[in-house]
CSV table of C-alpha atoms in Angstrom, one decimal:
chain,number,residue,atom,x,y,z
A,791,MET,CA,37.7,47.5,-17.2
A,792,ASP,CA,40.1,45.4,-15.4
A,793,THR,CA,38.7,42.9,-12.8
A,794,THR,CA,39.6,39.7,-11.2
A,795,ILE,CA,37.5,36.6,-11.6
A,796,ASP,CA,37.9,33.2,-10.0
A,797,ILE,CA,37.8,30.3,-12.4
A,798,ALA,CA,38.3,26.6,-11.6
A,799,ASP,CA,41.8,25.5,-12.6
A,800,GLN,CA,40.5,22.8,-15.1
A,801,VAL,CA,38.2,25.2,-16.8
A,802,PHE,CA,40.8,27.9,-17.0
A,803,ASP,CA,43.5,25.5,-18.5
A,804,ARG,CA,41.0,24.2,-21.2
A,805,SER,CA,39.7,27.7,-21.9
A,806,ARG,CA,43.1,29.3,-22.6
A,807,GLU,CA,44.2,26.7,-25.2
A,808,ALA,CA,42.5,28.3,-28.1
A,809,PRO,CA,43.6,31.9,-27.5
A,810,ARG,CA,47.1,30.7,-26.8
A,811,ARG,CA,47.2,28.9,-30.1
A,812,ASP,CA,46.2,32.1,-31.8
A,813,GLY,CA,48.6,34.1,-30.0
A,814,LYS,CA,45.9,36.0,-28.0
A,815,THR,CA,45.0,36.5,-24.4
A,816,MET,CA,42.0,35.3,-22.4
A,817,ARG,CA,40.3,38.7,-22.8
A,818,ALA,CA,38.5,38.0,-26.0
A,819,PRO,CA,36.9,34.7,-25.2
A,820,VAL,CA,35.9,35.8,-21.7
A,821,ASP,CA,34.5,39.1,-23.0
A,822,GLY,CA,32.7,37.2,-25.8
A,823,ARG,CA,31.1,34.6,-23.4
A,824,CYS,CA,30.1,37.5,-21.0
A,825,ARG,CA,28.3,39.2,-23.9
A,826,LEU,CA,26.5,36.0,-24.9
A,827,ALA,CA,25.4,35.4,-21.4
A,828,VAL,CA,24.0,39.0,-21.1
A,829,GLN,CA,22.3,38.7,-24.5
A,830,ALA,CA,20.7,35.4,-23.6
A,831,ARG,CA,19.2,36.9,-20.4
A,832,THR,CA,18.0,40.1,-22.2
A,833,THR,CA,14.4,39.8,-23.1
A,834,GLU,CA,12.1,42.3,-24.8
A,835,PRO,CA,9.5,43.8,-22.6
A,836,ALA,CA,6.2,42.2,-22.6
A,837,PRO,CA,3.6,43.7,-24.9
A,838,GLU,CA,1.2,46.0,-23.1
A,839,PHE,CA,-1.9,44.2,-22.2
A,840,GLN,CA,-5.3,45.8,-22.9
A,841,PHE,CA,-7.8,44.6,-20.3
A,842,PRO,CA,-10.9,43.3,-22.1
A,843,VAL,CA,-13.5,46.0,-21.4
A,844,ASP,CA,-16.1,47.4,-23.7
A,845,GLY,CA,-15.1,51.1,-23.0
A,846,LEU,CA,-18.2,51.6,-20.9
A,847,GLY,CA,-16.8,50.2,-17.7
A,848,GLY,CA,-17.8,46.7,-18.3
A,849,MET,CA,-16.2,43.4,-19.6
A,850,THR,CA,-16.4,42.5,-23.2
A,851,GLU,CA,-18.9,39.9,-24.2
A,852,GLU,CA,-16.3,37.3,-24.3
A,853,PHE,CA,-15.6,37.7,-20.6
A,854,GLN,CA,-18.9,38.7,-19.2
A,855,ASP,CA,-19.9,35.3,-17.8
A,856,SER,CA,-16.3,34.0,-17.4
A,857,ASP,CA,-14.7,32.9,-14.3
A,858,TRP,CA,-11.4,34.4,-13.0
A,859,SER,CA,-9.3,31.6,-14.4
A,860,LYS,CA,-10.3,32.6,-18.0
A,861,ILE,CA,-9.5,36.3,-17.3
A,862,ARG,CA,-6.2,35.3,-15.6
A,863,ASP,CA,-5.2,33.1,-18.5
A,864,ALA,CA,-5.9,36.0,-20.9
A,865,ILE,CA,-3.8,38.4,-18.8
A,866,SER,CA,-0.9,36.0,-18.1
A,867,PRO,CA,-0.7,32.8,-20.2
A,868,GLU,CA,0.3,29.8,-18.2
A,869,THR,CA,3.7,29.6,-19.8
A,870,GLU,CA,4.6,33.0,-18.3
A,871,ARG,CA,3.1,32.3,-14.9
A,872,HIS,CA,5.1,29.1,-14.3
A,873,ASN,CA,8.4,30.3,-15.8
A,874,PRO,CA,10.6,31.8,-13.0
A,875,CYS,CA,13.2,33.3,-15.5
């Protein structure tokens, strides 16, 4: 696909040095960096959470006398709740 992108002059000048030395165009390094950026943002889906119930409509023994924060933490660990990405 052909497209136009706006790159700061200094970044462009420094970025094209290596391909130019190798007799190549900017296509390969730009494509490669775009692929890396997409790969870095791609995450695996979260494992399906099984709510802690005993199968009879009630909570498992571990959660029967627990407050909401313990249940919340089991559903969504703190690292997931505070990470916007």
